[in-house]
């Protein structure tokens, strides 16, 4: 009986510590950034200007598409080697009129492609354009972008230089949050994009396996497009990740170019963000299932099956479950073996604290231009309560001073019962934080929500909000919910900082 | 291009001025491909240094924890 109890206790301790694996994996991925100066693709680059077709899917983009085309025409790229194809996905506003006017302004460079049956999703719209562009010999490279993103003048040129190496099939750029005026949420997204793109994708460059070509900035060689079948997958909500995986599985390399910057407008409300991220997260569930035979199976053709890449992928994919598992195990340990629970809790949060300090400080330095505007959101990324737990775990003497010296001075006496409740709350917080962040999303549309929902996100954390979204995607996929393409609402208020 | 040091500078410091009429400056030549690659690699090398700074911060947290607030 004692042996069973001991085995159970250690199993629970392992479950608790598994909760720290995603943070350790993230720190490892970011450590790889430090060797990016040695392991990159620059040595194989050359000044190269292939004839590039830019494919822009557009549905009711009359407000932004004209300015987007004008900006594309001003890219530092040979005009004779640049053509823009706008696929008008049965727009009901003045999108066709604007595109036709631009086609007249830039003859031979801007083309209007009309789909009469629209609303089937981005992949269908892209395939309509792809069929036409691949039907002609002119195109040597294809850039897929969104109607409202802004390319810095040199970005395309910086991307095409990698295609001079025939082993490279696709190149992606650094998408930066550019909503103007921004708000607390867009600043969280700005910080998140440094971690998820500027940092993580550099690490993936080092590994030789890239998780995703950003939907708004994917440059393909013609050969690569033909190798993967000349069409974009329409069976999932993550068509860009599907394309990325298929490219690498076909033996073509995918490169992230961190110095090619593209500015994008991101959702300014939790509701808008939730819709966008739910689509991405469901897409990731579909990719995980579809490419089940890739994980942890090293291949001579690609690096997607490497152990490191698989760990990175599953740490993100399973993060909500791991958080719930760690919390549940801590609570069981609290009732079954209190001293063990206390030690496991401390180890878990000290590991979290050390990785948090490394990741947050490094990320701010990786892109200081964004980091100096978003450092507060970076610090509060895990939420104010998690931050308090981190400080309490790292510096227990500080905690004792607050409880036994400072609070009694203010007349507040914490009883042992209240202390036990606080401890239990801290044990449950990893799982609870997702629920509290979700409440922030639920109350946002109410009259008091505009005021309170940001407070919920700052308290519970932006990270837990994304985890709650991933958890919701599991539920949607398990229920077999209908796949609808919810277009992210855009206002056209995106700009490059001057 | 000639330069001269202006006498009796108000600050007491010698100020260097360009001794020719102001004309619009010609645009700087665009960086060459090699310059761009060099700049990119230099930035990437800088990230290695920044990673060391971040690791040093972690070391400071650990030191404070074990030396003062454990």
XYZ file of C-alpha atoms in Angstrom, chain A residues 31 34 36-37 40 42 45-47 157 161 202 258-259 350 354 358 361-362 365-366 393-397 400, chain B residues 31 33 36-37 39-41 43-45 47-48 50-51 53-55 57-58 61-62 64-65 67-70:
54
model
C 18.944 30.212 -26.916
C 22.304 33.247 -30.142
C 21.826 32.361 -35.676
C 24.807 34.481 -36.700
C 21.886 31.080 -41.260
C 23.202 34.430 -45.801
C 22.442 34.388 -50.809
C 23.056 36.550 -53.864
C 21.491 39.698 -55.301
C 14.353 42.334 -52.306
C 17.952 37.032 -52.359
C 15.360 32.535 -35.938
C 14.258 38.550 -40.048
C 15.353 41.789 -41.702
C 11.386 28.735 -9.896
C 14.184 31.757 -14.499
C 15.570 35.057 -19.706
C 14.585 40.344 -21.196
C 16.014 38.729 -24.341
C 16.408 43.279 -26.709
C 15.890 41.256 -29.899
C 8.586 31.479 -5.262
C 11.924 33.048 -6.100
C 12.144 35.147 -2.971
C 10.309 33.319 -0.159
C 11.880 35.545 2.484
C 7.454 35.928 4.771
C 24.049 50.022 -49.744
C 24.413 43.676 -51.419
C 23.469 44.565 -46.406
C 24.618 41.049 -45.673
C 24.902 44.574 -41.578
C 22.523 41.635 -41.150
C 25.284 39.384 -39.838
C 22.977 42.429 -36.083
C 22.780 38.666 -35.632
C 26.155 38.655 -33.854
C 21.934 39.034 -30.607
C 24.454 36.545 -29.227
C 22.144 40.161 -25.917
C 21.500 36.505 -25.076
C 23.063 39.743 -21.061
C 19.744 37.918 -20.552
C 21.586 34.908 -19.077
C 20.127 38.645 -15.566
C 19.033 35.106 -14.712
C 18.102 36.614 -9.912
C 19.585 33.318 -8.733
C 19.786 37.414 -5.034
C 17.585 34.439 -4.257
C 22.330 35.056 -1.042
C 19.663 37.332 0.380
C 16.060 36.206 0.009
C 16.042 32.412 0.179
